[in-house]
Coordinates of C-alpha atoms (C1' of nucleotides) in Angstrom, one line a residue:
Chain A
M11 CA 108.1 129.1 86.6
E12 CA 105.9 128.3 89.6
L13 CA 102.5 126.5 90.0
R14 CA 101.0 129.8 91.1
Q15 CA 101.8 131.3 87.7
L16 CA 100.3 128.3 85.9
R17 CA 97.2 128.5 88.0
Y18 CA 96.8 132.2 87.1
L19 CA 97.5 131.4 83.4
V20 CA 94.8 128.8 83.2
T21 CA 92.2 131.0 84.9
I22 CA 93.0 133.9 82.6
A23 CA 92.6 131.6 79.6
E24 CA 89.3 130.4 81.0
T25 CA 87.9 133.9 81.6
G26 CA 89.5 135.7 78.7
N27 CA 89.7 138.7 81.0
L28 CA 92.2 139.7 83.6
G29 CA 89.7 141.5 85.8
R30 CA 87.3 138.5 86.1
A31 CA 90.2 136.1 86.5
A32 CA 91.6 138.3 89.3
E33 CA 88.3 138.2 91.0
R34 CA 88.1 134.5 90.8
L35 CA 91.7 134.1 92.1
F36 CA 91.2 136.6 94.9
V37 CA 94.0 138.8 93.8
S38 CA 94.1 142.2 92.1
Q39 CA 94.2 142.7 88.4
P40 CA 97.7 144.1 88.2
A41 CA 99.0 141.0 89.9
L42 CA 97.9 139.0 86.9
S43 CA 99.2 141.6 84.4
Q44 CA 102.5 141.2 86.1
T45 CA 102.4 137.4 86.2
V46 CA 101.6 137.2 82.5
R47 CA 104.4 139.6 81.7
A48 CA 106.9 137.6 83.8
L49 CA 105.9 134.3 82.2
E50 CA 106.0 135.7 78.8
H51 CA 109.5 137.0 79.5
E52 CA 110.7 133.8 81.0
L53 CA 109.3 131.7 78.2
G54 CA 110.3 134.1 75.6
V55 CA 107.0 134.2 73.7
R56 CA 103.8 136.3 73.7
L57 CA 101.1 134.2 75.4
F58 CA 98.1 136.5 75.1
D59 CA 96.9 139.1 72.7
R60 CA 95.5 142.1 74.5
H61 CA 92.5 144.0 73.2
P62 CA 90.0 146.3 74.7
G63 CA 87.4 143.7 75.9
G64 CA 89.9 141.3 77.2
V65 CA 92.8 139.0 76.3
S66 CA 92.9 135.9 74.1
P67 CA 95.7 133.3 73.9
T68 CA 98.0 133.3 71.0
A69 CA 98.6 130.0 69.1
V70 CA 101.6 129.3 71.4
G71 CA 99.6 130.5 74.3
R72 CA 96.9 127.9 73.7
D73 CA 99.5 125.1 73.8
V74 CA 101.2 126.5 76.9
V75 CA 97.9 126.8 78.7
E76 CA 97.1 123.2 77.8
A77 CA 100.5 122.1 79.1
A78 CA 99.9 124.2 82.3
R79 CA 96.6 122.3 82.8
R80 CA 98.5 119.0 82.6
T81 CA 101.0 120.2 85.1
L82 CA 98.4 121.3 87.6
A83 CA 96.7 117.9 87.2
A84 CA 100.0 116.3 88.0
A85 CA 100.4 118.5 91.0
E86 CA 97.0 117.3 92.2
G87 CA 98.5 113.8 91.8
V88 CA 101.0 114.8 94.4
R89 CA 98.2 115.6 96.8
A90 CA 96.5 112.4 96.0
A91 CA 99.7 110.4 96.6
A92 CA 100.1 112.1 100.0
A93 CA 96.6 111.5 101.0
R94 CA 96.8 107.9 99.9
V95 CA 93.7 108.7 97.9
L96 CA 92.7 106.6 95.0
R97 CA 90.4 108.5 92.6
V98 CA 88.1 106.1 90.9
G99 CA 86.1 107.3 87.9
F100 CA 82.9 105.8 86.6
E101 CA 79.7 106.8 85.0
A102 CA 76.1 106.1 86.1
S103 CA 75.9 102.7 87.7
G104 CA 79.5 101.9 86.8
A105 CA 80.3 98.2 87.1
G106 CA 77.1 97.5 89.1
D107 CA 77.5 95.3 92.3
L108 CA 81.2 94.8 91.5
T109 CA 81.8 98.4 92.4
S110 CA 80.6 98.1 96.0
R111 CA 82.1 94.7 96.5
V112 CA 85.5 96.1 95.4
R113 CA 85.2 99.1 97.6
A114 CA 84.5 97.0 100.7
E115 CA 87.3 94.5 100.0
F116 CA 89.8 97.3 99.1
A117 CA 89.0 99.2 102.3
R118 CA 89.5 95.9 104.3
R119 CA 92.9 95.3 102.8
H120 CA 94.1 98.9 102.7
P121 CA 92.7 100.7 105.7
E122 CA 95.3 103.4 105.4
A123 CA 94.1 104.3 101.9
R124 CA 90.9 106.2 100.9
L125 CA 88.8 105.6 97.8
E126 CA 87.4 108.7 96.2
P127 CA 84.7 107.7 93.7
K128 CA 84.1 110.3 91.0
R129 CA 81.0 110.2 88.9
Y130 CA 81.2 111.6 85.4
D131 CA 78.8 112.3 82.6
W132 CA 78.4 110.0 79.6
G133 CA 81.8 108.9 78.4
G134 CA 83.5 111.3 80.8
E135 CA 85.4 108.7 82.8
T136 CA 87.7 108.1 79.8
A137 CA 88.4 111.8 79.4
A138 CA 89.1 112.1 83.1
L139 CA 91.6 109.2 82.9
H140 CA 93.4 110.8 80.0
A141 CA 93.5 114.2 81.8
G142 CA 94.9 112.7 85.0
L143 CA 91.8 113.6 87.0
V144 CA 91.3 110.1 88.2
D145 CA 93.9 107.3 88.9
V146 CA 91.7 104.5 87.7
A147 CA 88.2 104.1 86.2
F148 CA 85.5 101.7 85.3
V149 CA 85.0 102.5 81.6
W150 CA 82.0 101.6 79.6
L151 CA 83.0 100.2 76.3
P152 CA 83.4 101.1 73.5
A153 CA 85.9 103.8 74.5
D154 CA 89.2 105.1 73.4
L155 CA 91.7 103.3 75.6
T156 CA 94.9 104.2 73.7
G157 CA 97.6 104.9 76.2
L158 CA 95.8 103.2 79.0
A159 CA 96.3 99.8 80.5
H160 CA 92.9 98.0 80.8
E161 CA 91.1 94.8 81.2
I162 CA 87.5 93.8 80.9
V163 CA 86.2 93.1 84.4
H164 CA 82.4 93.1 84.1
R165 CA 79.6 92.3 81.7
E166 CA 75.9 92.9 82.0
P167 CA 72.8 92.6 79.9
R168 CA 70.9 95.6 78.7
V169 CA 67.5 96.9 79.7
V170 CA 65.0 99.4 78.2
G171 CA 63.8 102.3 80.2
L172 CA 60.1 103.2 79.4
P173 CA 57.6 105.6 80.8
E174 CA 55.0 104.0 83.1
G175 CA 51.9 103.2 81.1
H176 CA 53.8 102.8 77.9
R177 CA 52.3 100.2 75.6
L178 CA 55.4 98.0 76.0
A179 CA 55.9 98.6 79.7
G180 CA 54.2 95.4 80.8
R181 CA 56.2 93.1 78.7
A182 CA 58.5 90.5 80.3
A183 CA 61.2 91.3 77.7
L184 CA 61.8 93.3 74.5
T185 CA 63.8 93.1 71.4
V186 CA 65.5 95.9 69.7
M187 CA 63.0 95.8 66.8
D188 CA 60.1 96.0 69.3
V189 CA 61.2 99.5 70.2
S190 CA 62.3 100.5 66.7
D191 CA 59.7 103.2 66.4
E192 CA 60.3 104.8 69.8
P193 CA 62.4 108.0 70.0
L194 CA 65.6 107.0 71.8
M195 CA 67.6 109.2 74.2
W196 CA 71.1 109.9 73.1
T197 CA 74.0 112.3 74.0
E198 CA 76.4 114.6 72.3
R199 CA 78.9 114.2 75.1
A200 CA 80.2 110.7 74.2
P201 CA 82.0 109.7 71.0
R202 CA 79.9 108.7 68.0
E203 CA 81.0 105.1 68.4
W204 CA 79.7 105.0 72.0
V205 CA 76.3 106.4 71.0
D206 CA 75.9 104.0 68.1
W207 CA 76.8 101.1 70.3
W208 CA 74.2 102.0 72.9
A209 CA 71.6 102.7 70.3
V210 CA 72.2 99.5 68.5
N211 CA 72.8 101.4 65.3
P212 CA 72.3 100.1 62.7
R213 CA 69.4 97.9 63.8
P214 CA 69.3 94.2 62.9
D215 CA 67.2 95.1 59.8
G216 CA 69.7 97.7 58.7
S217 CA 67.6 100.7 59.7
A218 CA 68.7 103.6 61.9
P219 CA 67.3 104.3 65.3
K220 CA 64.7 107.1 65.7
W221 CA 66.7 109.7 67.6
G222 CA 65.0 111.5 70.5
P223 CA 66.3 114.3 72.7
T224 CA 69.9 114.5 74.0
N225 CA 71.1 114.4 77.5
D226 CA 74.3 114.7 79.5
N227 CA 74.0 112.1 82.3
V228 CA 71.8 109.5 83.8
E229 CA 69.6 111.7 85.9
E230 CA 68.8 114.0 83.0
M231 CA 68.1 111.0 80.8
L232 CA 65.8 109.2 83.3
D233 CA 63.9 112.4 84.0
Q234 CA 63.0 112.8 80.4
V235 CA 62.1 109.1 80.0
A236 CA 59.8 109.3 83.0
D237 CA 58.3 112.4 81.4
G238 CA 57.4 110.2 78.5
V239 CA 59.3 112.1 75.8
A240 CA 61.5 109.1 74.8
I241 CA 62.9 105.7 75.8
C242 CA 66.4 104.8 76.8
F243 CA 68.8 101.8 76.9
G244 CA 71.0 101.0 79.8
P245 CA 72.8 98.2 81.6
A246 CA 70.8 96.0 84.0
S247 CA 72.5 97.6 87.0
M248 CA 71.0 100.9 86.0
A249 CA 67.6 99.4 86.7
R250 CA 68.8 98.5 90.2
Y251 CA 70.6 101.7 91.0
Y252 CA 68.4 104.3 89.5
T253 CA 64.6 104.5 89.8
R254 CA 62.0 107.2 89.8
P255 CA 58.3 107.5 89.7
G256 CA 56.9 107.0 86.2
L257 CA 59.9 104.9 85.0
V258 CA 59.7 101.2 84.2
W259 CA 62.6 98.9 83.2
V260 CA 62.2 95.9 80.8
P261 CA 65.0 93.5 79.8
L262 CA 66.4 93.9 76.3
A263 CA 66.7 90.4 75.1
D264 CA 68.7 90.6 71.9
A265 CA 71.3 93.3 72.4
E266 CA 75.0 92.6 73.0
P267 CA 75.7 93.0 76.8
L268 CA 77.7 96.0 78.1
R269 CA 81.3 95.3 78.7
V270 CA 83.0 97.3 81.5
A271 CA 86.8 97.7 81.5
L272 CA 89.0 98.7 84.4
A273 CA 91.5 101.2 82.9
W274 CA 94.4 103.2 84.3
P275 CA 97.4 105.2 82.9
A276 CA 99.8 102.7 81.6
G277 CA 102.9 104.0 83.1
S278 CA 101.3 104.4 86.5
A279 CA 103.7 103.6 89.3
N280 CA 101.0 104.3 91.9
P281 CA 101.0 101.3 94.2
L282 CA 97.4 102.0 95.2
V283 CA 96.4 101.5 91.6
A284 CA 98.1 98.2 91.5
A285 CA 96.4 97.1 94.7
F286 CA 93.0 98.2 93.4
V287 CA 93.5 96.4 90.1
A288 CA 94.4 93.3 92.0
V289 CA 91.2 93.5 94.1
V290 CA 89.1 94.1 91.0
R291 CA 90.7 91.3 89.1
E292 CA 90.1 88.9 92.0
L293 CA 86.5 89.8 92.6
S294 CA 85.6 89.9 88.9
R295 CA 86.6 86.3 88.5
P296 CA 83.2 84.5 88.6
Chain B
M18 CA 102.5 123.6 97.0
E19 CA 104.9 125.1 94.5
L20 CA 107.2 123.7 91.9
R21 CA 110.2 125.0 93.9
Q22 CA 109.2 122.8 96.8
L23 CA 108.8 119.8 94.5
R24 CA 112.2 120.5 93.0
Y25 CA 113.7 120.5 96.5
L26 CA 111.8 117.4 97.4
V27 CA 113.1 115.4 94.5
T28 CA 116.7 116.5 95.1
I29 CA 116.5 115.6 98.8
A30 CA 115.2 112.2 97.9
E31 CA 118.0 111.7 95.4
T32 CA 120.7 112.7 97.8
G33 CA 119.2 111.3 101.0
N34 CA 120.8 114.2 102.8
L35 CA 119.7 117.7 103.3
G36 CA 123.2 119.1 103.3
R37 CA 124.2 117.7 100.0
A38 CA 120.9 118.5 98.5
A39 CA 121.3 122.1 99.7
E40 CA 124.7 122.3 98.0
R41 CA 123.3 121.0 94.8
L42 CA 120.3 123.4 94.9
F43 CA 122.5 126.4 95.8
V44 CA 120.6 127.1 99.0
S45 CA 121.3 126.6 102.6
Q46 CA 120.4 123.5 104.5
P47 CA 117.9 125.2 106.8
A48 CA 115.9 126.3 103.7
L49 CA 115.4 122.6 102.9
S50 CA 114.5 121.7 106.5
Q51 CA 111.9 124.4 106.3
T52 CA 110.5 123.4 103.0
V53 CA 110.2 119.7 104.0
R54 CA 108.4 120.8 107.2
A55 CA 106.1 123.1 105.2
L56 CA 105.2 120.4 102.7
E57 CA 104.7 117.8 105.4
H58 CA 102.4 120.2 107.1
E59 CA 100.4 121.1 104.0
L60 CA 100.0 117.5 102.9
G61 CA 99.4 116.2 106.4
V62 CA 101.9 113.3 106.3
R63 CA 105.4 112.7 107.3
L64 CA 107.5 112.5 104.1
F65 CA 111.0 111.7 105.4
D66 CA 112.4 109.8 108.3
R67 CA 115.3 111.7 109.9
H68 CA 118.2 110.0 111.3
P69 CA 121.8 110.9 112.0
G70 CA 123.4 110.2 108.7
G71 CA 120.6 111.6 106.6
V72 CA 116.9 111.3 105.7
S73 CA 115.0 108.6 103.9
P74 CA 111.6 108.8 102.4
T75 CA 108.6 107.1 104.2
A76 CA 106.4 104.9 102.2
V77 CA 104.1 107.8 101.4
G78 CA 107.1 110.0 100.8
R79 CA 108.3 107.7 98.1
D80 CA 105.0 108.0 96.3
V81 CA 104.9 111.7 96.7
V82 CA 108.4 112.1 95.3
E83 CA 107.4 110.0 92.3
A84 CA 104.3 112.2 91.8
A85 CA 106.6 115.3 92.2
R86 CA 108.9 114.0 89.5
R87 CA 105.9 113.6 87.1
T88 CA 104.8 117.1 87.9
L89 CA 108.2 118.6 87.2
A90 CA 108.3 116.7 83.9
A91 CA 104.9 118.2 83.1
A92 CA 106.3 121.6 83.9
E93 CA 109.1 121.0 81.4
G94 CA 106.4 120.3 79.0
V95 CA 105.2 123.9 79.5
R96 CA 108.6 125.1 78.5
A97 CA 108.7 122.8 75.5
A98 CA 105.2 124.0 74.4
A99 CA 106.3 127.7 74.7
A100 CA 109.5 127.0 72.8
R101 CA 107.6 125.1 70.1
V102 CA 110.2 122.5 70.7
L103 CA 109.6 118.9 69.9
R104 CA 111.8 116.6 71.9
V105 CA 112.5 113.5 69.8
G106 CA 114.1 110.6 71.5
F107 CA 116.1 107.8 69.9
E108 CA 119.1 105.5 70.5
A109 CA 122.2 105.0 68.4
S110 CA 121.3 105.3 64.7
G111 CA 117.6 105.6 65.4
A112 CA 115.5 105.0 62.4
G113 CA 118.4 105.4 60.0
D114 CA 117.9 107.7 56.9
L115 CA 114.3 108.1 57.8
T116 CA 115.3 110.3 60.8
S117 CA 117.1 112.9 58.7
R118 CA 114.5 112.9 56.0
V119 CA 111.8 113.5 58.6
R120 CA 113.8 116.2 60.2
A121 CA 114.2 118.1 56.9
E122 CA 110.6 117.7 55.9
F123 CA 109.3 118.7 59.3
A124 CA 111.5 121.8 59.3
R125 CA 110.2 122.7 55.9
R126 CA 106.5 122.4 57.0
H127 CA 106.9 123.9 60.4
P128 CA 109.6 126.6 60.3
E129 CA 108.3 128.0 63.6
A130 CA 109.0 124.8 65.4
R131 CA 112.3 123.4 66.5
L132 CA 113.2 119.7 66.7
E133 CA 115.4 118.7 69.7
P134 CA 116.8 115.2 69.0
K135 CA 117.8 113.5 72.3
R136 CA 120.1 110.5 72.1
Y137 CA 119.7 107.9 74.8
D138 CA 121.6 104.8 76.0
W139 CA 120.3 101.3 75.1
G140 CA 116.6 101.1 75.6
G141 CA 116.6 104.6 77.2
E142 CA 114.2 106.2 74.7
T143 CA 111.3 104.2 76.1
A144 CA 112.0 105.2 79.7
A145 CA 112.3 108.8 78.5
L146 CA 108.9 108.6 76.9
H147 CA 107.3 107.2 80.0
A148 CA 109.0 109.8 82.1
G149 CA 107.8 112.7 79.9
L150 CA 111.4 113.7 79.0
V151 CA 110.7 113.5 75.3
D152 CA 107.5 114.2 73.3
V153 CA 108.0 111.4 70.8
A154 CA 110.6 108.8 70.1
F155 CA 111.9 106.3 67.6
V156 CA 111.8 103.1 69.6
W157 CA 113.8 100.0 68.8
L158 CA 111.5 97.0 69.3
P159 CA 111.0 95.0 71.4
A160 CA 110.1 97.5 74.0
D161 CA 107.4 98.1 76.6
L162 CA 105.0 100.4 74.8
T163 CA 102.0 100.1 77.2
G164 CA 100.5 103.5 77.6
L165 CA 102.0 104.8 74.5
A166 CA 100.5 105.3 71.1
H167 CA 102.8 103.8 68.5
E168 CA 103.2 102.6 65.0
I169 CA 106.0 100.7 63.2
V170 CA 107.6 103.1 60.8
H171 CA 110.9 101.5 59.8
R172 CA 112.6 98.1 59.3
E173 CA 116.2 97.3 58.6
P174 CA 118.3 94.2 58.3
R175 CA 121.0 93.5 60.9
V176 CA 124.8 93.5 60.6
V177 CA 127.6 92.2 62.6
G178 CA 130.4 94.4 64.0
L179 CA 133.8 92.7 64.0
P180 CA 137.4 93.8 64.8
E181 CA 139.5 94.4 61.7
G182 CA 141.5 91.3 60.9
H183 CA 139.0 89.0 62.5
R184 CA 138.8 85.6 60.7
L185 CA 135.3 86.4 59.5
A186 CA 135.8 90.0 58.7
G187 CA 136.3 89.4 55.0
R188 CA 133.1 87.5 54.5
A189 CA 130.3 89.0 52.3
A190 CA 127.7 87.9 54.8
L191 CA 127.3 85.9 58.0
T192 CA 124.7 83.8 59.7
V193 CA 124.0 83.7 63.4
M194 CA 125.6 80.3 63.7
D195 CA 128.8 81.6 62.0
V196 CA 129.4 83.8 65.0
S197 CA 128.1 81.4 67.6
D198 CA 131.5 81.0 69.3
E199 CA 132.3 84.7 69.4
P200 CA 131.8 86.6 72.7
L201 CA 128.9 89.0 72.1
M202 CA 128.5 92.5 73.5
W203 CA 125.4 93.1 75.6
T204 CA 124.0 95.6 78.1
E205 CA 122.4 95.7 81.5
R206 CA 120.6 98.9 80.7
A207 CA 117.9 97.5 78.5
P208 CA 115.2 95.0 79.5
R209 CA 116.0 91.3 79.2
E210 CA 113.7 90.9 76.3
W211 CA 115.5 93.5 74.3
V212 CA 118.9 92.0 75.0
D213 CA 117.7 88.5 74.0
W214 CA 116.2 89.8 70.8
W215 CA 119.4 91.5 69.8
A216 CA 121.5 88.5 70.8
V217 CA 119.2 86.1 68.9
N218 CA 118.8 84.1 72.1
P219 CA 118.1 81.2 71.8
R220 CA 120.1 80.5 68.7
P221 CA 118.5 78.5 65.8
D222 CA 120.1 75.3 67.2
G223 CA 118.7 76.1 70.7
S224 CA 122.0 77.1 72.2
A225 CA 122.6 80.3 74.1
P226 CA 124.9 83.1 72.9
K227 CA 128.4 83.4 74.4
W228 CA 128.1 86.6 76.5
G229 CA 130.9 89.1 76.3
P230 CA 131.4 92.4 78.1
T231 CA 128.6 94.8 78.8
N232 CA 128.2 98.3 77.6
D233 CA 125.8 101.2 78.0
N234 CA 125.7 102.8 74.6
V235 CA 126.9 102.6 71.0
E236 CA 130.2 104.4 71.4
E237 CA 131.2 102.2 74.3
M238 CA 130.2 99.1 72.4
L239 CA 132.0 99.9 69.2
D240 CA 135.2 100.9 71.1
Q241 CA 135.3 97.5 72.7
V242 CA 134.6 95.7 69.4
A243 CA 137.3 97.7 67.7
D244 CA 139.6 96.6 70.5
G245 CA 138.9 93.1 69.6
V246 CA 137.3 91.9 72.9
A247 CA 134.0 90.9 71.4
I248 CA 131.6 91.3 68.5
C249 CA 128.3 93.0 68.3
F250 CA 125.0 93.1 66.4
G251 CA 123.4 96.2 65.1
P252 CA 121.0 97.5 62.5
A253 CA 122.3 98.2 59.0
S254 CA 122.2 102.0 59.6
M255 CA 124.6 101.6 62.5
A256 CA 127.2 100.6 59.9
R257 CA 126.5 103.8 58.0
Y258 CA 126.3 106.1 60.9
Y259 CA 129.1 104.9 63.1
T260 CA 132.5 103.9 62.1
R261 CA 135.9 103.8 63.6
P262 CA 139.4 102.5 62.9
G263 CA 139.6 98.8 63.4
L264 CA 135.9 98.1 63.0
V265 CA 134.4 96.1 60.2
W266 CA 130.7 95.6 59.4
V267 CA 129.3 92.4 57.7
P268 CA 125.6 91.7 56.9
L269 CA 123.9 89.3 59.1
A270 CA 121.9 87.2 56.7
D271 CA 119.5 85.1 58.8
A272 CA 118.3 87.3 61.6
E273 CA 115.0 89.0 61.8
P274 CA 115.3 92.6 60.8
L275 CA 115.0 95.4 63.4
R276 CA 111.6 97.1 63.7
V277 CA 111.5 100.7 64.7
A278 CA 108.3 102.2 66.1
L279 CA 107.4 105.8 66.4
A280 CA 105.8 106.2 69.9
W281 CA 104.3 109.0 71.9
P282 CA 102.2 109.5 75.0
A283 CA 98.7 108.4 74.1
G284 CA 96.8 111.3 75.5
S285 CA 99.2 113.8 74.0
A286 CA 97.3 116.9 72.8
N287 CA 100.6 118.5 71.6
P288 CA 99.9 119.6 68.0
L289 CA 103.6 119.4 67.2
V290 CA 103.5 115.7 68.0
A291 CA 100.6 115.2 65.7
A292 CA 102.4 117.1 62.9
F293 CA 105.5 115.1 63.5
V294 CA 103.6 111.8 63.4
A295 CA 102.0 112.9 60.1
V296 CA 105.4 113.6 58.5
V297 CA 106.9 110.3 59.7
R298 CA 103.9 108.4 58.6
E299 CA 104.0 109.9 55.1
L300 CA 107.8 109.5 54.6
S301 CA 107.8 105.9 56.0
R302 CA 105.4 104.7 53.3
P303 CA 107.6 103.0 50.8
Chain C
dT16 C1' 133.9 111.2 126.6
dG17 C1' 134.6 114.2 123.0
dC18 C1' 134.3 114.8 118.0
dG19 C1' 132.0 115.1 113.8
dA20 C1' 128.3 114.1 111.3
dT21 C1' 123.4 115.0 110.8
dC22 C1' 118.9 117.9 111.0
dA23 C1' 116.2 121.5 113.8
dT24 C1' 115.6 126.0 115.5
dA25 C1' 116.1 131.1 116.0
dA26 C1' 116.7 135.7 114.4
dG27 C1' 117.1 139.0 111.0
dC28 C1' 117.0 140.7 106.4
dG29 C1' 115.9 141.6 101.6
dC30 C1' 113.4 140.5 97.6
dG31 C1' 109.4 139.5 95.1
dG32 C1' 104.8 139.7 94.6
dC33 C1' 101.1 141.8 96.4
dT34 C1' 98.2 146.1 97.0
dT35 C1' 96.1 150.7 95.8
dA36 C1' 96.0 154.5 92.7
dT37 C1' 96.3 156.0 88.3
dC38 C1' 97.0 156.2 83.4
dG39 C1' 96.1 155.4 78.5
dC40 C1' 93.4 153.3 75.2
dC41 C1' 89.5 151.9 72.6
dC42 C1' 84.8 151.6 71.8
dG43 C1' 80.0 152.6 71.9
dG44 C1' 76.1 155.8 73.0
dC45 C1' 74.1 160.1 72.9
Chain D
dG26 C1' 82.3 164.8 68.4
dC27 C1' 82.6 164.0 72.9
dC28 C1' 82.1 161.7 77.0
dG29 C1' 81.9 157.6 80.0
dG30 C1' 82.8 152.9 81.0
dG31 C1' 85.6 148.9 80.7
dC32 C1' 89.9 147.1 79.6
dG33 C1' 95.0 146.3 80.5
dA34 C1' 99.5 148.7 81.8
dT35 C1' 102.2 151.2 84.9
dA36 C1' 103.9 153.2 89.3
dA37 C1' 104.9 153.3 94.1
dG38 C1' 104.9 151.4 98.4
dC39 C1' 104.4 147.8 101.7
dC40 C1' 104.6 143.4 103.8
dG41 C1' 105.2 138.5 104.1
dC42 C1' 107.8 134.7 103.0
dG43 C1' 111.8 132.3 102.1
dC44 C1' 116.2 133.0 102.4
dT45 C1' 120.6 133.6 105.1
dT46 C1' 123.8 133.0 109.2
dA47 C1' 124.4 131.3 113.7
dT48 C1' 123.5 128.1 117.0
dG49 C1' 121.4 124.1 119.2
dA50 C1' 120.1 119.1 119.8
dT51 C1' 120.9 114.5 118.9
dC52 C1' 123.2 110.5 117.6
dG53 C1' 127.1 107.3 116.2
dC54 C1' 131.6 106.3 116.7
dA55 C1' 136.4 106.1 118.1

DNA sequence: TGCGATCATAAGCGCGGCTTATCGCCCGGC
DNA sequence: GCCGGGCGATAAGCCGCGCTTATGATCGCA
């Protein structure tokens, strides 16, 4: 078994078609035929069912492909270790100012290392951590942190994003009930719990939010808010980091503030992770 | 980068010597010279310092080797997924009867799968979990379970192992203070916390145990107890699973019972793990 | 100073994985 | 009912890569 074979395997599973996979991998189709056969022989199980129209993984094949993905992610970890790269995941405005302060301080202390910030869609930083795509992440809570070491490093109040000219856009502050009748942006990407927390569901009076359109990330969300189709909630730093014509931010007075955790794989022996955690811990102390 | 190269890398780091590594890998020494050079070139960093007498990893090299180990463990996971093998770690008598009941029920429900019980030395099941050498394990608490999902599935009272003919061997039950003056077996393998918990350190009166010889695993421990050089503590199931001439077990009345957790890597998408957890959960309900 | 480690380099070879060419199969359209 | 297109499998040949053996360079040590 070699990484090359696992790379082929994953691509084949993704395309469901040897020809297209071959194209994407810049090899010929028979090379893949051969690789699949060799792997199936080595592992002693059929990995794909062949039919005219393509291939589809068997039950075992699905598990094997999943394990192959993990192995390839681990191999990327070898590259990252060699490059002294620390891959830091976050979403939207992350942990606000803390993020940039940490970056500066970390660069000062570890000039040999390189930070690689990776932005994800709503809730994506948690998945990236679990999949080994980042070494450490600023995670917006609530999130599933099982299997991850973590500590809360940042809190910030929430704000409401409104289209310019909205009847509430001039207010100095708003309450959740003030915006109860407004359609609220939400996402299918993040877990239910995350969505409910952001939407303050249920509302103080027990009612449910009025759900508006869905979106996958901050840009998409803000575009739609600026278009006037709905409003959104966000952390205060979002108002400082993202702006666009037609968008107005107003403090949300009575909602629980966002808590941001720094999280990393629990068993992580990566010394850069430890160094990064140390810096964040230090700078997050008020 | 290929798995072959990572395998070589790890072996080289383990032997600290290209020649011996080559011997162990059944290749010639220049093949390793070449591989190291190729990897160093690909990753863009020096991985080993060469000196007459051998090679030693650089700072980056150490991290890379560690990452390589993880990758190889992940690759073993591919094999395990293909073989529908669930590698179950435990130490000594594991979770007692529960273990065999679970095995039977799991085999009944998943005839296509195969359980592969892996016995480890004291405290070793936790390390094996972290290293990806097993998919799931029965862990004797206390243990470092950060990064692992876990739940307590079993409890059992403790017993004292004594040499036959010992002055306390005939008693129906003993207290910790009864055996206070006896040299007690212990181990350097497991974390300090583990050792102290087993030794009931400090004793009810605040004193420390009288430390006897060390040992690495249950067989070694019981041999020495049977020889009369020391006594030992263990869970009740140890008295049922391990016996030998010259060894007597007596209940230990006043010590906290052993708690056994089922633990597995938190992000584990392996469906066999989920199935195993379900069976254990079910059978462990009283 | 010479010997015995070590790793590096050089040269040649053989295998494995690639390529192109082709086949067999199934389906869908006419 | 037949033909054509798309699929994966097979065959044959080639070529690069990673191995081997042989040798060199360097250092520590007696």
